[in-house]
């Protein structure tokens, strides 16, 4: 499947770590290291609330928690299974943890993230000693001058910035034949459930790291599927907020119409804790200039174990039917929702899905060039100052950057003529109309729905650097193109490979989606720690 079709039909969108070969031909369903139990970790599957209880009681301090996660990264990410999910460790992580311990000892606790280690994707600026590269060697060597807006809020909340996660280079927007999770700087991220399988893109490193318990929680970014697909395929929870709920200031862009960062966690509760802490208006991002009441500083108020009772949920049938085993899981999920009191409305279709996808593609390649060129102006000392410079850099460094796939998307974007171009303006108008008032809003109005659901992903495919990704199915497109919210929750497993279910709906409907996703999670509790299998036969 081409990268363009990926956007249209499924999901995208210390030192450095070198790429190592995968043993994809190994016929085994055992641990990668005989006798090693990677679930034997003191903080395995520990939630934020549980960490806070330990911190409050004095059973452990933030420095000790941070050291345990750093040791875990050393054992699993850089040795052992070699997930390569973490592209860089923050050399200041322990200093931050000690500061949070000192504050706690003095009686100051900033909130639920005080002293909690977090990993963030390597396309989010940090004004410290870490780099921000989008996985590209072209941006390596020179840190960002300032924190992204959401990073500043993380620091204010008392979070410990543990490091940055690897990703699909340039957020999977460079080639039509790329391998999700591969970057020139970080190598290939592996799926912790099965190491020869894809972690999906582009927030692959965050998805794998959170799932493998390398941190308490993580942050990814999405243009079309890059939070929900790696969350679903790595067996965790991901929230793609309404565009504008979180600031995009200081995040390497693809599209200002669709980009957003969001939380990735092992539980809905943890994801929701972070969602509210980083929500809010930012003068540097006009999309966050919101009407009063559209955002909340605390979304945990919407966690309701009985949240499925009396609601109407529509099945987005366009996104079903691509895999028999996934269908079985979805039928089980639907029955669970009915048992919990939900009314399910079947066979709802996005009639103009293909037209919306075509328009989206034009929007993405046009905005990518303009938005990326603007971002690069905020960075000094880099080897590249424009998309054209990046294309040339990759050509000159083909042995490292273009070894496995090309830069066709870069080249297509470079040919666009700007955001005043009629073809772009028409595509923007069309994509929003078809995905909003003639898409999600129309279906929800006609059938009086609280939300729509669909499978987030199919079983993870085998990593293939020669041919690139070969996706099964997914459902990120409607929420991505419209800029509306989407939450994925674990829905079960196909031969030990995780599958997620997505809850999506109107703009600013996070409270409703949280209620539904949490109630489903609590009724099923499908999440389990990964087994680090070599292969599945």
Coordinates of C-alpha atoms in Angstrom, one line a residue:
X1 CA 0.0 0.0 0.0
X2 CA 1.4 3.4 -0.9
X3 CA 2.0 6.0 1.8
X4 CA -0.6 8.2 0.1
X5 CA -3.1 5.4 0.5
X6 CA -2.0 4.9 4.1
X7 CA -3.2 8.3 4.9
X8 CA -6.4 7.7 3.0
X9 CA -7.4 4.3 4.4
X10 CA -5.7 3.5 7.6
X11 CA -3.2 4.9 10.2
X12 CA -0.1 7.1 9.9
X13 CA 0.9 9.3 9.9
X14 CA 22.3 10.1 26.0
X15 CA 23.4 9.3 22.4
X16 CA 21.8 8.0 19.3
X17 CA 21.0 4.4 18.6
X18 CA 22.2 2.6 15.5
X19 CA 20.1 0.3 13.4
X20 CA 20.5 -3.4 14.0
X21 CA 19.3 -6.2 11.7
X22 CA 16.1 -8.1 12.7
X23 CA 15.8 -11.8 13.0
X24 CA 12.5 -12.0 11.1
X25 CA 13.1 -15.5 9.9
X26 CA 13.5 -17.0 13.4
X27 CA 10.7 -19.5 14.0
X28 CA 10.0 -19.0 17.7
X29 CA 7.3 -17.9 20.1
X30 CA 9.5 -17.7 23.1
X31 CA 11.2 -14.8 24.9
X32 CA 14.2 -13.3 23.1
X33 CA 16.5 -14.3 25.9
X34 CA 15.9 -17.8 27.4
X35 CA 15.5 -17.6 31.1
X36 CA 14.9 -13.8 31.2
X37 CA 11.5 -12.6 32.3
X38 CA 11.2 -9.0 31.1
X39 CA 8.0 -8.6 33.1
X40 CA 10.0 -9.1 36.2
X41 CA 10.3 -5.3 36.8
X42 CA 9.2 -3.6 40.0
X43 CA 7.3 -0.9 38.2
X44 CA 5.8 -3.2 35.5
X45 CA 2.3 -1.9 34.6
X46 CA 2.4 0.7 37.5
X47 CA 0.0 3.6 37.0
X48 CA 0.5 7.2 37.8
X49 CA -1.8 7.0 40.8
X50 CA 0.2 4.1 42.2
X51 CA 3.4 5.9 41.7
X52 CA 2.0 8.9 43.5
X53 CA 0.9 6.7 46.4
X54 CA 4.4 5.3 46.7
X55 CA 5.9 8.8 46.6
X56 CA 3.4 10.2 49.1
X57 CA 4.1 7.3 51.6
X58 CA 7.9 7.6 51.2
X59 CA 8.1 4.0 49.9
X60 CA 10.1 5.4 47.0
X61 CA 11.3 8.8 45.7
X62 CA 11.3 10.2 42.2
X63 CA 15.1 9.8 41.8
X64 CA 14.7 6.1 42.5
X65 CA 11.8 5.8 40.1
X66 CA 13.7 7.6 37.4
X67 CA 16.8 5.3 37.9
X68 CA 14.6 2.2 37.6
X69 CA 13.2 3.4 34.3
X70 CA 16.7 4.3 33.1
X71 CA 17.9 0.8 34.0
X72 CA 14.9 -0.6 32.3
X73 CA 15.7 1.3 29.1
X74 CA 19.3 0.0 29.3
X75 CA 18.2 -3.6 29.7
X76 CA 15.4 -3.7 27.2
X77 CA 15.8 -0.9 24.7
X78 CA 19.6 -0.8 24.2
X79 CA 20.3 -4.4 25.1
X80 CA 18.1 -7.5 25.3
X81 CA 15.3 -7.2 22.8
X82 CA 16.8 -3.9 21.5
X83 CA 13.5 -2.2 20.9
X84 CA 15.2 1.0 19.9
X85 CA 12.2 2.9 21.1
X86 CA 14.3 5.6 22.9
X87 CA 16.4 7.8 20.7
X88 CA 18.0 9.8 23.4
X89 CA 18.2 9.9 27.2
X90 CA 17.9 13.3 29.0
X91 CA 21.2 13.9 30.8
X92 CA 19.3 16.1 33.2
X93 CA 16.6 13.6 34.1
X94 CA 18.0 12.7 37.5
X95 CA 18.6 16.3 38.4
X96 CA 14.9 17.1 37.7
X97 CA 13.9 14.1 39.8
X98 CA 16.0 15.3 42.7
X99 CA 14.5 18.7 42.4
X100 CA 11.0 17.2 42.5
X101 CA 12.0 15.2 45.6
X102 CA 13.2 18.3 47.3
X103 CA 10.0 20.1 46.6
X104 CA 7.9 17.2 47.9
X105 CA 10.0 17.1 51.1
X106 CA 9.4 20.8 51.6
X107 CA 5.6 20.2 51.3
X108 CA 5.2 21.3 47.7
X109 CA 3.5 18.9 45.3
X110 CA 2.6 20.4 41.9
X111 CA 0.0 17.8 40.9
X112 CA -0.5 14.3 39.6
X113 CA 2.6 14.4 37.4
X114 CA 5.0 15.7 40.1
X115 CA 8.1 13.5 39.9
X116 CA 6.7 11.2 37.2
X117 CA 9.0 10.2 34.4
X118 CA 7.7 10.7 30.8
X119 CA 9.1 10.1 27.3
X120 CA 8.2 12.4 24.5
X121 CA 8.5 12.0 20.7
X122 CA 11.6 13.3 19.0
X123 CA 9.7 15.9 17.0
X124 CA 8.9 18.0 20.1
X125 CA 11.3 20.8 21.0
X126 CA 13.0 20.9 24.3
X127 CA 15.2 23.8 25.2
X128 CA 17.8 21.7 27.0
X129 CA 20.7 19.5 26.0
X130 CA 18.6 17.0 24.1
X131 CA 18.1 17.2 20.4
X132 CA 14.9 17.5 18.3
X133 CA 15.4 15.9 14.9
X134 CA 12.3 14.1 13.7
X135 CA 14.7 11.1 13.4
X136 CA 16.7 12.8 10.7
X137 CA 20.4 13.2 10.6
X138 CA 19.9 16.6 8.9
X139 CA 18.7 18.1 12.2
X140 CA 21.1 16.3 14.5
X141 CA 23.7 18.0 16.6
X142 CA 22.0 21.3 17.5
X143 CA 19.4 21.4 20.3
X144 CA 16.3 23.5 20.0
X145 CA 16.5 27.0 21.5
X146 CA 13.2 26.8 23.5
X147 CA 10.7 24.3 24.9
X148 CA 7.6 23.5 23.0
X149 CA 4.6 25.0 24.7
X150 CA 3.4 21.6 26.0
X151 CA 7.0 20.8 27.3
X152 CA 6.9 24.0 29.3
X153 CA 3.6 22.9 30.8
X154 CA 5.1 19.5 31.5
X155 CA 7.9 21.1 33.5
X156 CA 5.4 23.3 35.3
X157 CA 3.5 20.2 36.3
X158 CA 6.7 18.7 37.8
X159 CA 7.1 15.9 35.2
X160 CA 10.6 14.3 34.8
X161 CA 11.6 14.5 31.2
X162 CA 13.2 11.1 30.9
X163 CA 14.2 11.3 27.2
X164 CA 12.9 11.3 23.6
X165 CA 11.4 8.5 21.6
X166 CA 12.4 7.3 18.2
X167 CA 9.8 7.6 15.4
X168 CA 9.1 7.0 11.8
X169 CA 11.5 9.6 10.3
X170 CA 9.7 12.9 9.5
X171 CA 6.6 11.4 11.1
X172 CA 6.3 8.9 8.2
X173 CA 5.9 11.7 5.6
X174 CA 9.0 11.2 3.5
X175 CA 8.4 8.1 1.3
X176 CA 5.6 6.1 -0.1
X177 CA 7.5 2.9 0.7
X178 CA 8.9 3.6 4.2
X179 CA 9.1 1.2 7.1
X180 CA 7.1 2.5 10.1
X181 CA 9.4 3.1 13.1
X182 CA 12.6 3.5 11.1
X183 CA 14.6 6.7 11.2
X184 CA 18.1 7.5 10.0
X185 CA 19.1 8.7 13.4
X186 CA 17.5 6.0 15.6
X187 CA 17.2 2.9 13.5
X188 CA 14.2 0.5 13.6
X189 CA 11.7 0.5 16.5
X190 CA 10.4 -3.0 17.2
X191 CA 7.0 -4.1 18.5
X192 CA 7.5 -5.4 22.0
X193 CA 4.8 -8.0 21.5
X194 CA 6.7 -9.6 18.7
X195 CA 10.1 -8.2 17.6
X196 CA 9.8 -8.9 13.9
X197 CA 6.5 -7.0 13.7
X198 CA 5.9 -3.3 13.0
X199 CA 5.3 -0.8 15.8
X200 CA 3.3 1.3 13.4
X201 CA 4.0 5.0 12.7
X202 CA 4.9 7.6 13.3
X203 CA 4.8 7.7 17.2
X204 CA 6.2 4.2 17.1
X205 CA 8.9 4.8 19.7
X206 CA 6.4 6.2 22.2
X207 CA 4.0 3.3 21.6
X208 CA 6.6 0.7 22.1
X209 CA 8.2 2.4 25.1
X210 CA 5.0 2.9 27.0
X211 CA 3.9 -0.7 26.2
X212 CA 7.2 -2.1 27.3
X213 CA 7.1 -0.1 30.6
X214 CA 10.1 2.0 29.8
X215 CA 8.3 5.1 31.3
X216 CA 5.2 5.9 33.2
X217 CA 3.5 7.6 30.3
X218 CA 4.5 9.1 26.9
X219 CA 3.5 11.7 24.3
X220 CA 3.1 11.2 20.6
X221 CA 1.9 13.3 17.7
X222 CA -0.6 12.6 15.0
X223 CA -1.5 13.9 11.5
X224 CA -3.5 10.9 10.4
X225 CA -3.2 7.8 12.7
X226 CA 0.2 8.4 14.3
X227 CA -1.1 8.3 17.9
X228 CA -3.9 5.8 17.5
X229 CA -2.2 3.2 15.3
X230 CA 1.0 2.8 17.4
X231 CA -1.2 2.8 20.5
X232 CA -3.5 0.1 19.1
X233 CA -0.8 -2.0 17.6
X234 CA 1.4 -1.9 20.8
X235 CA -1.6 -2.6 23.1
X236 CA -2.0 0.7 24.9
X237 CA -4.4 3.6 25.1
X238 CA -3.9 6.7 22.9
X239 CA -5.9 10.0 22.8
X240 CA -5.8 12.1 19.7
X241 CA -7.3 15.4 20.9
X242 CA -9.4 17.8 19.0
X243 CA -7.0 20.0 17.0
X244 CA -6.5 23.0 19.2
X245 CA -6.9 21.3 22.6
X246 CA -3.1 21.1 22.9
X247 CA -0.7 23.7 21.5
X248 CA 1.4 22.7 18.5
X249 CA 4.0 25.4 19.1
X250 CA 7.5 23.9 19.0
X251 CA 6.5 20.7 17.3
X252 CA 8.0 19.8 13.9
X253 CA 4.9 20.0 11.6
X254 CA 3.3 18.2 8.8
X255 CA -0.1 20.0 8.6
X256 CA -1.5 22.8 10.7
X257 CA -5.0 21.6 9.7
X258 CA -4.5 18.2 11.2
X259 CA -1.5 18.0 13.5
X260 CA -1.8 17.5 17.3
X261 CA 0.1 15.9 20.1
X262 CA -1.6 13.7 22.6
X263 CA -1.1 11.3 25.5
X264 CA -0.2 7.6 25.1
X265 CA -0.5 5.4 28.2
X266 CA -1.3 2.0 29.5
X267 CA -4.6 3.0 31.0
X268 CA -7.4 5.5 30.1
X269 CA -7.0 7.1 33.5
X270 CA -3.3 7.9 33.0
X271 CA -3.9 9.3 29.5
X272 CA -6.8 11.5 30.8
X273 CA -4.6 12.8 33.6
X274 CA -2.1 14.1 31.1
X275 CA -4.8 15.3 28.7
X276 CA -6.1 18.0 31.0
X277 CA -2.7 19.1 32.4
X278 CA -1.5 20.1 28.9
X279 CA -4.7 21.5 27.5
X280 CA -5.2 25.2 27.1
X281 CA -4.7 28.4 25.1
X282 CA -1.3 29.4 23.7
X283 CA -0.7 32.7 22.0
X284 CA 1.8 30.9 19.7
X285 CA -0.9 28.6 18.3
X286 CA -4.0 30.3 17.0
X287 CA -6.0 27.1 16.9
X288 CA -6.0 27.1 20.7
X289 CA -7.9 30.4 20.8
X290 CA -11.0 28.6 22.1
X291 CA -14.4 29.5 23.4
X292 CA -14.9 29.1 27.1
X293 CA -15.9 25.7 28.2
X294 CA -14.4 23.7 25.4
X295 CA -11.4 22.5 27.4
X296 CA -10.9 21.3 31.0
X297 CA -7.9 21.3 33.2
X298 CA -9.1 18.0 34.7
X299 CA -10.7 15.4 32.5
X300 CA -10.7 12.7 35.2
X301 CA -14.1 14.0 36.2
X302 CA -15.5 12.2 33.1
X303 CA -14.2 8.8 34.1
X304 CA -17.4 6.8 34.6
X305 CA -17.5 3.0 35.0
X306 CA -21.2 3.1 33.9
X307 CA -20.5 5.4 31.0
X308 CA -21.9 3.0 28.4
X309 CA -25.3 2.9 29.9
X310 CA -28.0 4.6 27.8
X311 CA -25.7 5.8 25.0
X312 CA -26.1 5.4 21.2
X313 CA -23.0 4.3 19.4
X314 CA -22.7 4.0 15.6
X315 CA -20.6 1.4 13.8
X316 CA -18.5 3.0 11.0
X317 CA -18.9 0.1 8.7
X318 CA -16.4 1.4 6.1
X319 CA -13.6 0.4 8.4
X320 CA -14.8 -3.1 9.3
X321 CA -14.4 -6.4 7.4
X322 CA -10.7 -6.3 6.5
X323 CA -9.6 -9.3 8.8
X324 CA -11.8 -12.2 10.1
X325 CA -10.1 -12.4 13.5
X326 CA -10.4 -8.6 14.0
X327 CA -14.1 -9.0 13.2
X328 CA -14.4 -11.5 16.0
X329 CA -12.9 -9.1 18.4
X330 CA -15.2 -6.3 17.3
X331 CA -18.2 -8.5 17.7
X332 CA -17.1 -9.3 21.2
X333 CA -16.6 -5.6 21.9
X334 CA -20.0 -4.7 20.5
X335 CA -21.6 -7.3 22.7
X336 CA -19.8 -6.0 25.7
X337 CA -21.1 -2.5 25.0
X338 CA -24.6 -3.8 24.7
X339 CA -24.3 -5.7 27.9
X340 CA -23.2 -2.5 29.5
X341 CA -26.4 -0.8 28.3
X342 CA -25.3 0.9 25.0
X343 CA -27.5 0.9 22.0
X344 CA -25.6 0.0 18.8
X345 CA -26.6 1.4 15.4
X346 CA -25.1 -0.6 12.6
X347 CA -24.1 -0.2 9.0
X348 CA -23.3 3.5 9.0
X349 CA -21.1 4.7 6.1
X350 CA -18.9 7.6 5.2
X351 CA -20.2 7.9 1.7
X352 CA -17.6 10.3 0.5
X353 CA -14.6 8.8 2.2
X354 CA -12.5 8.5 -1.0
X355 CA -13.1 12.1 -2.0
X356 CA -12.2 13.3 1.4
X357 CA -8.9 11.3 1.3
X358 CA -8.0 12.7 -2.1
X359 CA -8.5 16.3 -0.9
X360 CA -6.6 15.5 2.3
X361 CA -3.5 14.5 0.4
X362 CA -3.3 17.8 -1.4
X363 CA -3.8 19.7 1.9
X364 CA -1.0 17.7 3.5
X365 CA 1.7 18.1 0.9
X366 CA 0.9 21.8 0.5
X367 CA 0.9 22.6 4.2
X368 CA 3.9 20.4 4.9
X369 CA 6.2 22.5 2.7
X370 CA 4.9 25.8 4.1
X371 CA 4.7 24.7 7.7
X372 CA 8.1 23.0 7.8
X373 CA 9.9 25.9 6.2
X374 CA 8.4 28.2 8.8
X375 CA 9.5 25.8 11.6
X376 CA 13.0 25.5 10.3
X377 CA 13.3 29.3 10.6
X378 CA 13.0 28.9 14.4
X379 CA 16.1 26.7 14.5
X380 CA 19.7 28.0 14.1
X381 CA 22.9 26.2 13.3
X382 CA 21.2 23.4 11.3
X383 CA 22.5 21.9 8.1
X384 CA 19.2 22.5 6.4
X385 CA 17.0 25.6 6.4
X386 CA 14.2 24.5 4.1
X387 CA 12.5 21.4 2.6
X388 CA 14.6 21.9 -0.5
X389 CA 17.7 21.8 1.7
X390 CA 16.5 18.6 3.3
X391 CA 16.0 16.9 -0.1
X392 CA 19.5 17.8 -1.0
X393 CA 20.9 16.7 2.3
X394 CA 19.3 13.3 1.8
X395 CA 20.7 13.0 -1.6
X396 CA 24.2 13.7 -0.4
X397 CA 23.8 11.3 2.5
X398 CA 22.0 8.6 0.6
X399 CA 23.9 5.7 2.2
X400 CA 22.4 6.6 5.6
X401 CA 19.2 8.4 4.9
X402 CA 18.0 6.8 1.7
X403 CA 19.4 3.3 2.2
X404 CA 16.0 1.6 2.5
X405 CA 13.5 4.0 0.9
X406 CA 13.3 7.3 -0.9
X407 CA 11.8 10.8 -0.4
X408 CA 9.0 10.9 -3.0
X409 CA 6.7 12.7 -0.6
X410 CA 9.3 15.4 0.1
X411 CA 9.7 15.9 -3.7
X412 CA 5.9 16.1 -4.2
X413 CA 5.6 18.6 -1.4
X414 CA 8.4 20.7 -2.8
X415 CA 6.6 21.2 -6.1
X416 CA 3.6 22.8 -4.4
X417 CA 3.2 26.6 -4.9
X418 CA 2.1 27.8 -1.5
X419 CA -1.0 28.3 0.7
X420 CA -2.5 30.9 -1.7
X421 CA -2.7 28.3 -4.5
X422 CA -6.3 27.6 -5.6
X423 CA -5.8 23.9 -5.7
X424 CA -4.8 23.9 -2.0
X425 CA -7.6 26.3 -0.9
X426 CA -10.2 24.2 -2.7
X427 CA -8.8 20.9 -1.3
X428 CA -8.8 22.4 2.3
X429 CA -12.4 23.5 2.0
X430 CA -13.5 20.2 0.5
X431 CA -11.7 18.0 3.0
X432 CA -13.2 19.8 6.0
X433 CA -16.7 19.8 4.5
X434 CA -16.7 16.1 3.6
X435 CA -15.2 15.0 6.9
X436 CA -17.2 17.4 9.2
X437 CA -20.7 18.5 8.1
X438 CA -21.0 15.8 5.5
X439 CA -19.1 13.2 7.6
X440 CA -18.9 12.8 11.3
X441 CA -21.4 15.6 12.2
X442 CA -23.9 14.3 9.6
X443 CA -23.9 10.7 10.8
X444 CA -24.1 11.8 14.4
X445 CA -27.0 14.2 13.7
X446 CA -29.0 11.7 11.6
X447 CA -28.7 8.9 14.1
X448 CA -28.5 10.9 17.3
X449 CA -25.2 9.3 18.3
X450 CA -22.9 9.9 21.2
X451 CA -19.9 8.4 19.3
X452 CA -18.8 6.2 16.5
X453 CA -16.6 3.2 16.8
X454 CA -14.3 1.1 14.5
X455 CA -11.3 -1.1 14.8
X456 CA -8.1 1.0 15.3
X457 CA -5.8 -1.5 13.5
X458 CA -5.2 -5.0 12.3
X459 CA -2.5 -7.3 13.5
X460 CA 1.0 -5.9 13.2
X461 CA 2.7 -6.8 9.9
X462 CA 6.2 -8.0 9.6
X463 CA 8.9 -5.4 9.3
X464 CA 10.1 -5.2 5.7
X465 CA 12.8 -2.6 4.8
X466 CA 12.9 -3.7 1.1
X467 CA 9.2 -3.4 0.3
X468 CA 8.1 -1.1 3.0
X469 CA 4.9 -1.3 5.2
X470 CA 2.0 -3.6 4.2
X471 CA -0.9 -2.4 6.3
X472 CA -4.0 -4.4 7.1
X473 CA -6.7 -1.9 8.1
X474 CA -7.6 1.0 10.3
X475 CA -10.0 3.9 11.0
X476 CA -8.0 7.0 11.8
X477 CA -9.1 9.0 8.7
X478 CA -12.4 10.6 9.7
X479 CA -11.2 12.0 13.0
X480 CA -7.9 13.0 11.5
X481 CA -9.1 14.9 8.5
X482 CA -11.9 16.7 10.5
X483 CA -9.5 17.5 13.4
X484 CA -11.9 15.8 15.8
X485 CA -11.0 13.6 18.8
X486 CA -10.3 9.9 18.7
X487 CA -9.5 7.5 21.6
X488 CA -8.2 4.0 21.1
X489 CA -8.4 1.3 23.8
X490 CA -7.1 -2.3 23.7
X491 CA -9.7 -4.7 22.3
X492 CA -7.9 -8.0 22.4
X493 CA -5.3 -10.0 20.5
X494 CA -4.9 -11.9 17.2
X495 CA -2.2 -14.5 17.8
X496 CA -0.7 -12.4 20.6
X497 CA -0.8 -9.3 18.5
X498 CA -2.8 -6.4 20.0
X499 CA -5.8 -4.8 18.3
X500 CA -7.4 -1.6 19.4
X501 CA -10.9 -0.2 19.2
X502 CA -11.4 3.5 18.4
X503 CA -14.1 5.8 19.8
X504 CA -14.4 9.1 17.9
X505 CA -17.0 11.9 17.5
X506 CA -17.6 15.6 17.3
X507 CA -15.2 18.4 17.9
X508 CA -14.5 18.9 21.7
X509 CA -16.4 15.7 22.6
X510 CA -13.5 14.4 24.7
X511 CA -15.7 14.2 27.8
X512 CA -18.1 11.8 26.1
X513 CA -15.4 9.7 24.5
X514 CA -13.5 9.4 27.8
X515 CA -16.7 8.2 29.5
X516 CA -17.2 5.5 26.8
X517 CA -13.6 4.4 26.5
X518 CA -13.1 4.1 30.2
X519 CA -16.3 2.1 30.7
X520 CA -15.3 -0.2 27.9
X521 CA -11.8 -0.6 29.3
X522 CA -13.1 -1.4 32.8
X523 CA -15.5 -3.9 31.5
X524 CA -12.9 -5.8 29.5
X525 CA -9.4 -5.0 30.8
X526 CA -7.6 -6.4 27.7
X527 CA -4.3 -4.6 28.4
X528 CA -1.5 -6.9 29.2
X529 CA 2.3 -6.5 29.3
X530 CA 4.1 -7.6 26.1
X531 CA 6.0 -10.9 25.8
X532 CA 8.9 -9.8 23.5
X533 CA 8.5 -12.8 21.2
X534 CA 11.0 -13.3 18.5
X535 CA 8.4 -14.3 15.9
X536 CA 5.0 -15.8 15.4
X537 CA 4.5 -19.0 13.4

